[in-house]
mmCIF file of C-alpha atoms and ligand atoms in Angstrom:
data_model
loop_
_atom_site.group_PDB
_atom_site.id
_atom_site.type_symbol
_atom_site.label_atom_id
_atom_site.label_comp_id
_atom_site.label_asym_id
_atom_site.label_seq_id
_atom_site.Cartn_x
_atom_site.Cartn_y
_atom_site.Cartn_z
ATOM 1 C CA UNK R 41 -60.870 -7.587 7.387
ATOM 2 C CA UNK R 42 -58.490 -6.230 9.833
ATOM 3 C CA UNK R 43 -54.996 -6.231 9.492
ATOM 4 C CA UNK R 44 -52.670 -7.794 11.261
ATOM 5 C CA UNK R 45 -50.970 -5.499 13.525
ATOM 6 C CA UNK R 46 -47.052 -6.315 13.342
ATOM 7 C CA UNK R 47 -44.973 -6.589 16.573
ATOM 8 C CA UNK R 48 -41.734 -8.366 16.116
ATOM 9 C CA UNK R 49 -39.692 -8.064 13.111
ATOM 10 C CA UNK R 50 -40.617 -11.914 11.695
ATOM 11 C CA UNK R 51 -43.848 -10.523 10.874
ATOM 12 C CA UNK R 52 -43.094 -7.892 8.493
ATOM 13 C CA UNK R 53 -43.532 -8.421 4.865
ATOM 14 C CA UNK R 54 -40.631 -9.516 2.932
ATOM 15 C CA UNK R 55 -38.604 -10.140 5.651
ATOM 16 C CA UNK R 56 -38.234 -14.800 6.570
ATOM 17 C CA UNK R 57 -37.498 -15.809 9.576
ATOM 18 C CA UNK R 58 -34.022 -17.279 8.103
ATOM 19 C CA UNK R 59 -32.955 -13.293 7.749
ATOM 20 C CA UNK R 60 -33.829 -12.650 11.436
ATOM 21 C CA UNK R 61 -31.952 -15.678 12.631
ATOM 22 C CA UNK R 62 -29.274 -15.615 10.931
ATOM 23 C CA UNK R 63 -26.167 -15.942 13.362
ATOM 24 C CA UNK R 64 -23.333 -12.982 13.170
ATOM 25 C CA UNK R 65 -20.288 -14.117 11.452
ATOM 26 C CA UNK R 66 -17.480 -12.953 13.265
ATOM 27 C CA UNK R 67 -15.217 -15.905 12.765
ATOM 28 C CA UNK R 68 -13.686 -18.079 10.444
ATOM 29 C CA UNK R 69 -15.516 -21.215 12.029
ATOM 30 C CA UNK R 70 -18.509 -18.940 11.872
ATOM 31 C CA UNK R 71 -18.954 -19.256 7.656
ATOM 32 C CA UNK R 72 -21.418 -21.425 6.527
ATOM 33 C CA UNK R 73 -19.657 -24.628 4.930
ATOM 34 C CA UNK R 74 -16.662 -24.252 6.779
ATOM 35 C CA UNK R 75 -16.113 -26.932 9.653
ATOM 36 C CA UNK R 76 -13.832 -27.042 12.471
ATOM 37 C CA UNK R 77 -11.281 -29.397 10.226
ATOM 38 C CA UNK R 78 -11.499 -26.655 7.187
ATOM 39 C CA UNK R 79 -10.810 -24.022 9.920
ATOM 40 C CA UNK R 80 -7.753 -25.652 11.420
ATOM 41 C CA UNK R 81 -6.257 -26.110 7.903
ATOM 42 C CA UNK R 82 -7.289 -22.320 6.868
ATOM 43 C CA UNK R 83 -5.823 -20.852 9.949
ATOM 44 C CA UNK R 84 -2.646 -23.161 9.381
ATOM 45 C CA UNK R 85 -1.888 -22.041 5.769
ATOM 46 C CA UNK R 86 -2.029 -18.490 7.040
ATOM 47 C CA UNK R 87 -6.214 -17.855 6.629
ATOM 48 C CA UNK R 88 -7.155 -17.385 9.797
ATOM 49 C CA UNK R 89 -9.421 -14.177 9.747
ATOM 50 C CA UNK R 90 -12.197 -13.314 7.063
ATOM 51 C CA UNK R 91 -10.072 -10.425 5.326
ATOM 52 C CA UNK R 92 -7.843 -13.230 4.667
ATOM 53 C CA UNK R 93 -10.756 -15.238 2.919
ATOM 54 C CA UNK R 94 -12.392 -12.260 1.663
ATOM 55 C CA UNK R 95 -9.383 -10.815 -0.298
ATOM 56 C CA UNK R 96 -8.555 -14.717 -1.530
ATOM 57 C CA UNK R 97 -9.095 -16.559 -4.849
ATOM 58 C CA UNK R 98 -11.477 -19.517 -5.073
ATOM 59 C CA UNK R 99 -8.324 -21.388 -6.461
ATOM 60 C CA UNK R 100 -6.143 -20.767 -3.372
ATOM 61 C CA UNK R 101 -8.715 -21.843 -1.111
ATOM 62 C CA UNK R 102 -9.945 -24.784 -2.842
ATOM 63 C CA UNK R 103 -6.384 -26.359 -2.768
ATOM 64 C CA UNK R 104 -5.308 -25.188 0.784
ATOM 65 C CA UNK R 105 -9.017 -26.579 2.412
ATOM 66 C CA UNK R 106 -9.020 -29.274 -0.036
ATOM 67 C CA UNK R 107 -12.410 -28.199 -1.415
ATOM 68 C CA UNK R 108 -14.159 -28.009 -4.994
ATOM 69 C CA UNK R 109 -13.863 -24.366 -6.284
ATOM 70 C CA UNK R 110 -17.354 -24.028 -6.192
ATOM 71 C CA UNK R 111 -17.715 -24.581 -2.517
ATOM 72 C CA UNK R 112 -14.461 -22.365 -1.768
ATOM 73 C CA UNK R 113 -16.194 -19.760 -3.521
ATOM 74 C CA UNK R 114 -19.033 -19.549 -2.225
ATOM 75 C CA UNK R 115 -17.050 -19.154 1.336
ATOM 76 C CA UNK R 116 -15.602 -16.272 -0.092
ATOM 77 C CA UNK R 117 -18.570 -14.769 -0.783
ATOM 78 C CA UNK R 118 -19.748 -15.125 2.495
ATOM 79 C CA UNK R 119 -16.667 -14.072 4.150
ATOM 80 C CA UNK R 120 -16.996 -10.587 2.367
ATOM 81 C CA UNK R 121 -20.742 -10.211 2.886
ATOM 82 C CA UNK R 122 -19.772 -10.469 6.560
ATOM 83 C CA UNK R 123 -17.498 -7.942 6.590
ATOM 84 C CA UNK R 124 -19.307 -6.085 4.799
ATOM 85 C CA UNK R 125 -17.284 -5.222 1.517
ATOM 86 C CA UNK R 126 -18.558 -3.992 -1.222
ATOM 87 C CA UNK R 127 -20.863 -1.082 -2.247
ATOM 88 C CA UNK R 128 -21.077 2.319 -0.602
ATOM 89 C CA UNK R 129 -23.265 5.007 -1.970
ATOM 90 C CA UNK R 130 -21.661 7.950 -3.971
ATOM 91 C CA UNK R 131 -22.170 10.425 -0.873
ATOM 92 C CA UNK R 132 -20.163 8.313 1.350
ATOM 93 C CA UNK R 133 -17.584 8.238 -1.199
ATOM 94 C CA UNK R 134 -17.011 11.599 -1.148
ATOM 95 C CA UNK R 135 -16.856 12.022 2.259
ATOM 96 C CA UNK R 136 -14.142 9.744 2.654
ATOM 97 C CA UNK R 137 -12.267 11.781 0.049
ATOM 98 C CA UNK R 138 -12.813 14.978 1.896
ATOM 99 C CA UNK R 139 -10.575 13.317 4.680
ATOM 100 C CA UNK R 140 -7.621 12.748 2.332
ATOM 101 C CA UNK R 141 -4.327 14.179 3.511
ATOM 102 C CA UNK R 142 -1.551 15.551 1.472
ATOM 103 C CA UNK R 143 2.359 14.533 2.311
ATOM 104 C CA UNK R 144 4.510 17.356 0.739
ATOM 105 C CA UNK R 145 7.905 15.922 -1.139
ATOM 106 C CA UNK R 146 9.589 19.121 -0.175
ATOM 107 C CA UNK R 147 9.427 20.829 -3.463
ATOM 108 C CA UNK R 148 6.839 22.763 -4.315
ATOM 109 C CA UNK R 149 6.988 22.281 -8.071
ATOM 110 C CA UNK R 150 7.054 18.624 -7.238
ATOM 111 C CA UNK R 151 4.041 19.269 -4.796
ATOM 112 C CA UNK R 152 2.209 20.419 -7.782
ATOM 113 C CA UNK R 153 2.641 17.972 -9.656
ATOM 114 C CA UNK R 154 1.073 15.636 -7.436
ATOM 115 C CA UNK R 155 -2.002 18.147 -6.811
ATOM 116 C CA UNK R 156 -0.414 19.345 -3.229
ATOM 117 C CA UNK R 157 1.351 16.440 -2.242
ATOM 118 C CA UNK R 158 1.423 12.488 -1.603
ATOM 119 C CA UNK R 159 -2.548 11.139 -1.189
ATOM 120 C CA UNK R 160 -3.464 9.503 1.347
ATOM 121 C CA UNK R 161 -5.721 6.459 1.232
ATOM 122 C CA UNK R 162 -3.502 5.804 -2.424
ATOM 123 C CA UNK R 163 -0.414 3.761 -3.323
ATOM 124 C CA UNK R 164 2.460 5.654 -4.850
ATOM 125 C CA UNK R 165 4.811 4.203 -6.869
ATOM 126 C CA UNK R 166 7.984 5.272 -7.498
ATOM 127 C CA UNK R 167 10.092 3.898 -10.201
ATOM 128 C CA UNK R 168 13.314 4.769 -11.544
ATOM 129 C CA UNK R 169 16.993 3.752 -12.375
ATOM 130 C CA UNK R 170 19.669 3.341 -9.368
ATOM 131 C CA UNK R 171 20.984 7.020 -8.019
ATOM 132 C CA UNK R 172 17.412 8.207 -9.492
ATOM 133 C CA UNK R 173 16.454 9.426 -5.414
ATOM 134 C CA UNK R 174 13.455 7.208 -4.795
ATOM 135 C CA UNK R 175 15.505 6.255 -1.615
ATOM 136 C CA UNK R 176 16.146 9.622 -0.591
ATOM 137 C CA UNK R 177 12.728 10.370 -1.555
ATOM 138 C CA UNK R 178 11.516 8.008 0.902
ATOM 139 C CA UNK R 179 13.615 9.327 3.735
ATOM 140 C CA UNK R 180 12.516 12.789 3.162
ATOM 141 C CA UNK R 181 8.763 11.355 3.482
ATOM 142 C CA UNK R 182 9.704 10.050 6.622
ATOM 143 C CA UNK R 183 10.484 13.204 7.945
ATOM 144 C CA UNK R 184 7.782 15.258 6.114
ATOM 145 C CA UNK R 185 5.172 12.847 7.636
ATOM 146 C CA UNK R 186 5.746 13.851 11.201
ATOM 147 C CA UNK R 187 5.016 17.345 10.298
ATOM 148 C CA UNK R 188 2.111 19.390 11.487
ATOM 149 C CA UNK R 189 -0.526 19.428 8.064
ATOM 150 C CA UNK R 190 0.001 23.492 7.773
ATOM 151 C CA UNK R 191 3.913 22.659 6.758
ATOM 152 C CA UNK R 192 2.589 19.956 4.384
ATOM 153 C CA UNK R 193 2.699 16.876 6.959
ATOM 154 C CA UNK R 194 0.257 14.362 8.147
ATOM 155 C CA UNK R 195 0.977 14.696 11.656
ATOM 156 C CA UNK R 196 1.895 10.897 12.427
ATOM 157 C CA UNK R 197 4.191 8.147 12.717
ATOM 158 C CA UNK R 198 6.085 5.849 9.424
ATOM 159 C CA UNK R 199 6.385 2.476 9.077
ATOM 160 C CA UNK R 200 9.356 1.743 6.510
ATOM 161 C CA UNK R 201 9.663 -1.470 5.412
ATOM 162 C CA UNK R 202 13.081 -1.561 4.214
ATOM 163 C CA UNK R 203 14.116 -4.535 1.436
ATOM 164 C CA UNK R 204 17.705 -3.572 0.418
ATOM 165 C CA UNK R 205 18.968 -2.414 3.685
ATOM 166 C CA UNK R 206 18.926 1.255 2.672
ATOM 167 C CA UNK R 207 17.316 2.985 5.417
ATOM 168 C CA UNK R 208 20.323 5.186 6.988
ATOM 169 C CA UNK R 209 19.215 6.934 10.545
ATOM 170 C CA UNK R 210 21.905 8.983 9.682
ATOM 171 C CA UNK R 211 20.309 10.483 6.966
ATOM 172 C CA UNK R 212 17.186 10.828 8.689
ATOM 173 C CA UNK R 213 18.576 12.902 11.752
ATOM 174 C CA UNK R 214 20.571 15.208 8.800
ATOM 175 C CA UNK R 215 16.805 16.107 6.682
ATOM 176 C CA UNK R 216 15.120 16.300 10.527
ATOM 177 C CA UNK R 217 17.841 19.029 11.300
ATOM 178 C CA UNK R 218 17.546 20.981 7.892
ATOM 179 C CA UNK R 219 13.516 20.723 8.559
ATOM 180 C CA UNK R 220 13.980 22.365 12.351
ATOM 181 C CA UNK R 221 12.857 18.845 13.794
ATOM 182 C CA UNK R 222 14.902 17.506 16.675
ATOM 183 C CA UNK R 223 16.700 14.614 14.987
ATOM 184 C CA UNK R 224 16.058 11.928 17.837
ATOM 185 C CA UNK R 225 12.220 12.222 17.935
ATOM 186 C CA UNK R 226 12.259 12.114 14.214
ATOM 187 C CA UNK R 227 13.853 8.497 14.301
ATOM 188 C CA UNK R 228 11.847 7.595 17.163
ATOM 189 C CA UNK R 229 8.517 8.009 15.136
ATOM 190 C CA UNK R 230 9.816 6.045 12.481
ATOM 191 C CA UNK R 231 9.263 2.242 13.086
ATOM 192 C CA UNK R 232 11.923 0.552 10.523
ATOM 193 C CA UNK R 233 11.082 -3.622 9.624
ATOM 194 C CA UNK R 234 13.576 -4.945 7.878
ATOM 195 C CA UNK R 235 12.254 -7.632 5.332
ATOM 196 C CA UNK R 236 14.643 -10.750 4.905
ATOM 197 C CA UNK R 237 12.688 -12.406 1.632
ATOM 198 C CA UNK R 238 9.495 -11.609 0.141
ATOM 199 C CA UNK R 239 7.424 -13.997 2.387
ATOM 200 C CA UNK R 240 8.796 -11.779 5.460
ATOM 201 C CA UNK R 241 7.730 -8.641 3.405
ATOM 202 C CA UNK R 242 4.382 -9.687 3.000
ATOM 203 C CA UNK R 243 3.824 -10.825 6.545
ATOM 204 C CA UNK R 244 5.352 -7.538 7.806
ATOM 205 C CA UNK R 245 2.697 -5.802 6.269
ATOM 206 C CA UNK R 246 -0.121 -8.397 7.477
ATOM 207 C CA UNK R 247 1.041 -7.933 10.761
ATOM 208 C CA UNK R 248 0.727 -4.186 10.826
ATOM 209 C CA UNK R 249 -2.315 -3.415 11.954
ATOM 210 C CA UNK R 250 -1.427 -2.733 15.551
ATOM 211 C CA UNK R 251 1.775 -0.978 15.014
ATOM 212 C CA UNK R 252 -0.475 1.223 12.790
ATOM 213 C CA UNK R 253 -2.731 1.644 15.372
ATOM 214 C CA UNK R 254 -0.619 2.426 18.183
ATOM 215 C CA UNK R 255 1.260 4.656 16.693
ATOM 216 C CA UNK R 256 -0.825 6.673 14.315
ATOM 217 C CA UNK R 257 0.656 5.511 11.156
ATOM 218 C CA UNK R 258 0.588 8.166 8.249
ATOM 219 C CA UNK R 259 2.933 6.705 5.906
ATOM 220 C CA UNK R 260 3.802 3.135 5.056
ATOM 221 C CA UNK R 261 6.966 2.896 3.168
ATOM 222 C CA UNK R 262 8.145 -0.320 0.961
ATOM 223 C CA UNK R 263 11.551 0.027 -0.591
ATOM 224 C CA UNK R 264 11.528 -1.579 -2.659
ATOM 225 C CA UNK R 265 8.297 -3.477 -3.100
ATOM 226 C CA UNK R 266 9.546 -5.775 -5.791
ATOM 227 C CA UNK R 267 13.829 -6.694 -4.981
ATOM 228 C CA UNK R 268 12.857 -9.832 -3.188
ATOM 229 C CA UNK R 269 9.782 -10.861 -5.478
ATOM 230 C CA UNK R 270 12.115 -10.804 -8.145
ATOM 231 C CA UNK R 271 15.017 -12.521 -6.931
ATOM 232 C CA UNK R 272 12.939 -15.292 -4.426
ATOM 233 C CA UNK R 273 10.648 -16.071 -7.955
ATOM 234 C CA UNK R 274 13.745 -16.920 -10.899
ATOM 235 C CA UNK R 275 12.008 -18.515 -13.748
ATOM 236 C CA UNK R 276 9.252 -18.449 -15.909
ATOM 237 C CA UNK R 277 7.070 -21.498 -14.095
ATOM 238 C CA UNK R 278 7.022 -19.142 -10.914
ATOM 239 C CA UNK R 279 5.782 -16.092 -12.319
ATOM 240 C CA UNK R 280 1.967 -16.874 -12.087
ATOM 241 C CA UNK R 281 3.076 -17.647 -8.349
ATOM 242 C CA UNK R 282 5.067 -14.672 -7.782
ATOM 243 C CA UNK R 283 2.118 -12.394 -9.425
ATOM 244 C CA UNK R 284 -0.392 -13.342 -6.972
ATOM 245 C CA UNK R 285 1.845 -13.218 -4.041
ATOM 246 C CA UNK R 286 2.286 -9.590 -5.102
ATOM 247 C CA UNK R 287 -1.214 -9.056 -5.916
ATOM 248 C CA UNK R 288 -1.856 -9.850 -2.124
ATOM 249 C CA UNK R 289 0.865 -7.870 -0.850
ATOM 250 C CA UNK R 290 -0.402 -4.842 -2.884
ATOM 251 C CA UNK R 291 -4.024 -5.555 -1.348
ATOM 252 C CA UNK R 292 -3.231 -5.390 2.125
ATOM 253 C CA UNK R 293 -1.054 -1.937 1.697
ATOM 254 C CA UNK R 294 -4.084 -0.665 0.117
ATOM 255 C CA UNK R 295 -6.233 -1.995 2.804
ATOM 256 C CA UNK R 296 -4.210 -0.300 5.579
ATOM 257 C CA UNK R 297 -4.409 3.274 3.218
ATOM 258 C CA UNK R 298 -8.128 2.896 2.897
ATOM 259 C CA UNK R 299 -8.726 1.882 6.765
ATOM 260 C CA UNK R 300 -6.469 4.369 8.384
ATOM 261 C CA UNK R 301 -6.259 6.652 5.970
ATOM 262 C CA UNK R 302 -2.680 6.806 5.449
ATOM 263 C CA UNK R 303 -0.601 7.471 2.205
ATOM 264 C CA UNK R 304 1.765 4.379 0.609
ATOM 265 C CA UNK R 305 4.818 4.968 -1.066
ATOM 266 C CA UNK R 306 6.416 2.367 -2.606
ATOM 267 C CA UNK R 307 9.543 2.317 -4.355
ATOM 268 C CA UNK R 308 10.436 -0.078 -8.031
ATOM 269 C CA UNK R 309 13.442 -0.313 -9.787
ATOM 270 C CA UNK R 310 13.165 -0.524 -13.680
ATOM 271 C CA UNK R 311 14.959 -3.018 -16.178
ATOM 272 C CA UNK R 312 15.783 -2.123 -19.232
ATOM 273 C CA UNK R 313 13.936 -2.780 -22.111
ATOM 274 C CA UNK R 314 16.508 -3.612 -25.587
ATOM 275 C CA UNK R 315 13.713 -4.665 -27.434
ATOM 276 C CA UNK R 316 12.816 -0.645 -27.296
ATOM 277 C CA UNK R 317 14.632 1.480 -29.911
ATOM 278 C CA UNK R 318 13.293 4.766 -29.340
ATOM 279 C CA UNK R 319 12.370 6.976 -26.157
ATOM 280 C CA UNK R 320 13.525 5.575 -22.538
ATOM 281 C CA UNK R 321 13.799 2.135 -23.052
ATOM 282 C CA UNK R 322 12.650 1.064 -18.982
ATOM 283 C CA UNK R 323 9.880 -0.675 -17.556
ATOM 284 C CA UNK R 324 8.972 -0.967 -13.943
ATOM 285 C CA UNK R 325 9.617 -4.218 -12.417
ATOM 286 C CA UNK R 326 6.170 -5.986 -11.614
ATOM 287 C CA UNK R 327 4.540 -5.299 -14.170
ATOM 288 C CA UNK R 328 0.595 -5.154 -14.830
ATOM 289 C CA UNK R 329 0.116 -5.985 -10.504
ATOM 290 C CA UNK R 330 2.260 -3.656 -8.977
ATOM 291 C CA UNK R 331 0.965 -0.744 -11.731
ATOM 292 C CA UNK R 332 -2.593 -1.512 -11.933
ATOM 293 C CA UNK R 333 -2.829 -1.463 -8.066
ATOM 294 C CA UNK R 334 -1.133 1.702 -7.749
ATOM 295 C CA UNK R 335 -3.109 5.045 -7.940
ATOM 296 C CA UNK R 336 -0.219 7.154 -8.674
ATOM 297 C CA UNK R 337 3.234 6.538 -10.575
ATOM 298 C CA UNK R 338 6.132 8.396 -10.651
ATOM 299 C CA UNK R 339 9.089 7.850 -12.374
ATOM 300 C CA UNK R 340 12.380 9.294 -11.405
ATOM 301 C CA UNK R 341 15.103 10.261 -13.592
ATOM 302 C CA UNK R 342 18.620 11.852 -13.257
ATOM 303 C CA UNK R 343 19.426 15.607 -14.721
ATOM 304 C CA UNK R 344 22.419 17.275 -14.308
ATOM 305 C CA UNK R 345 24.279 17.325 -11.002
ATOM 306 C CA UNK R 346 21.779 16.863 -8.225
ATOM 307 C CA UNK R 347 18.480 17.630 -10.463
ATOM 308 C CA UNK R 348 15.944 15.073 -10.538
ATOM 309 C CA UNK R 349 12.930 14.985 -13.009
ATOM 310 C CA UNK R 350 9.687 13.546 -11.540
ATOM 311 C CA UNK R 351 6.980 12.264 -14.486
ATOM 312 C CA UNK R 352 3.455 12.121 -13.189
ATOM 313 C CA UNK R 353 2.970 8.139 -15.536
ATOM 314 C CA UNK R 354 -0.737 7.438 -14.170
ATOM 315 C CA UNK R 355 -3.107 9.249 -12.234
ATOM 316 C CA UNK R 356 -7.125 9.146 -12.040
ATOM 317 C CA UNK R 357 -7.671 12.966 -11.927
ATOM 318 C CA UNK R 358 -4.531 14.395 -12.679
ATOM 319 C CA UNK R 359 -3.178 15.670 -15.738
ATOM 320 C CA UNK R 360 0.478 13.911 -16.863
ATOM 321 C CA UNK R 361 3.555 16.144 -16.238
ATOM 322 C CA UNK R 362 6.990 16.231 -14.823
ATOM 323 C CA UNK R 363 8.355 18.625 -12.200
ATOM 324 C CA UNK R 364 11.937 19.105 -11.561
ATOM 325 C CA UNK R 365 13.592 19.342 -7.920
ATOM 326 C CA UNK R 366 16.778 18.665 -6.703
ATOM 327 C CA UNK R 367 18.672 15.780 -4.261
ATOM 328 C CA UNK R 368 20.855 18.066 -1.620
ATOM 329 C CA UNK R 369 22.453 17.448 1.632
ATOM 330 C CA UNK R 370 19.426 19.177 3.474
ATOM 331 C CA UNK R 371 17.117 16.891 1.430
ATOM 332 C CA UNK R 372 14.258 17.523 -1.573
ATOM 333 C CA UNK R 373 14.525 20.844 -2.497
ATOM 334 C CA UNK R 374 12.731 23.019 -5.260
ATOM 335 C CA UNK R 375 15.502 23.712 -8.375
ATOM 336 C CA UNK R 376 15.946 27.489 -7.177
HETATM 337 P P1 GTP P 528 18.439 2.230 -6.145
HETATM 338 O O1 GTP P 528 17.687 2.262 -4.827
HETATM 339 O O2 GTP P 528 20.054 1.819 -6.250
HETATM 340 O O3 GTP P 528 18.048 1.656 -7.298
HETATM 341 O O4 GTP P 528 18.358 3.929 -6.218
HETATM 342 P P2 GTP P 528 17.512 5.448 -5.691
HETATM 343 O O5 GTP P 528 16.385 5.570 -6.729
HETATM 344 O O6 GTP P 528 16.832 4.939 -4.219
HETATM 345 O O7 GTP P 528 18.837 6.059 -5.673
HETATM 346 P P3 GTP P 528 18.971 7.328 -3.836
HETATM 347 O O8 GTP P 528 17.567 7.480 -3.560
HETATM 348 O O9 GTP P 528 19.427 6.337 -3.047
HETATM 349 O O10 GTP P 528 19.468 8.122 -4.769
HETATM 350 C C1 GTP P 528 21.182 8.453 -4.270
HETATM 351 C C2 GTP P 528 21.344 9.781 -4.738
HETATM 352 O O11 GTP P 528 20.972 10.701 -3.988
HETATM 353 C C3 GTP P 528 22.778 9.791 -4.756
HETATM 354 O O12 GTP P 528 23.618 9.601 -6.053
HETATM 355 C C4 GTP P 528 23.245 11.381 -4.460
HETATM 356 O O13 GTP P 528 23.182 12.033 -5.792
HETATM 357 C C5 GTP P 528 21.945 11.436 -3.629
HETATM 358 N N1 GTP P 528 22.441 11.652 -2.206
HETATM 359 C C6 GTP P 528 22.722 10.744 -1.381
HETATM 360 N N2 GTP P 528 22.553 10.866 0.158
HETATM 361 C C7 GTP P 528 22.800 11.994 -0.096
HETATM 362 C C8 GTP P 528 23.277 13.232 0.862
HETATM 363 O O14 GTP P 528 23.707 12.735 2.228
HETATM 364 N N3 GTP P 528 23.854 14.447 0.299
HETATM 365 C C9 GTP P 528 23.486 14.651 -1.181
HETATM 366 N N4 GTP P 528 23.775 16.301 -1.632
HETATM 367 N N5 GTP P 528 23.466 13.876 -1.807
HETATM 368 C C10 GTP P 528 22.443 12.650 -1.459
HETATM 369 MG MG1 MG P 529 16.947 3.050 -3.318
#
């Protein structure tokens, strides 16, 4: 018997007509199981895009859209598959890692600790007590990100989310001058968003996509990541809610880091741990959520005078260790 000639995709073995005629999903209302009413409810609650659905939890969607958790979970799975989230080959992961940029801190010793500098496609969390240099480093990175690659820069703009009103243009100008840059040009490349509360902070990051694209942003700073969350969610009863929002925030930052090959630097204060009798009785705020979702964690502490010690606490591919640097009028420098 002559084998039937295959001329259309439907005639191929293993391909059912269902697969072929599947409509492309580009909007929330295209998702199976989402009618116009549900889409409207979701959009009103800030879930108007496939990405926000794909990264939500079934419990969240169930409550917002008034659905069973099973249905909500199916909708999330559909959104994920429509966005092609999920697996990539080891080869394409390697290809992506080849594009990782390294942003210099201003100190060679500090850079060495980080394997060359702060990485793009990753979140670097810096925690430490007041005056340990977290904000000073954020200002220095805002300058350095604009430098040519040969000088440890990323040749891009900066998005600075300021939650504690600590961004100082005068300090930027001072550091820019020391780096041999035009101070006003340096300031023009830094886009500052002042966050007034934790929801506002979330929104600033969720709406950052266009700004990032249009201004070739290569560094996003959040100084600090937890202060609003700490004051907005007081009491144990709201802790789960807080952690969930913080989780969403960290996800949004990581997504930007991956999509636009940019570096994310976040600061975090420490709380004292009176229960700890030996060693350094401090722990970063935000607990596991911030810690687990940061690729690199740095602990800064004060030493004599303008000396500071940076300790690499958690890194996927670098040995833990310490570096000593200096916070000077000119900016972050080597100790000698
Ligand atoms: P919190 O936000 O309070 O938790 O602290 P932080 O870790 O952000 O500290 P920050 O980076 O603000 O460090 C403040 C310290 O940096 C000051 O105590 C000074 O030692 C140093 N510093 C800040 N500005 C200057 C400056 O213009 N010149 C010099 N030489 N040092 C500065
Ligand atoms: Mg600070």
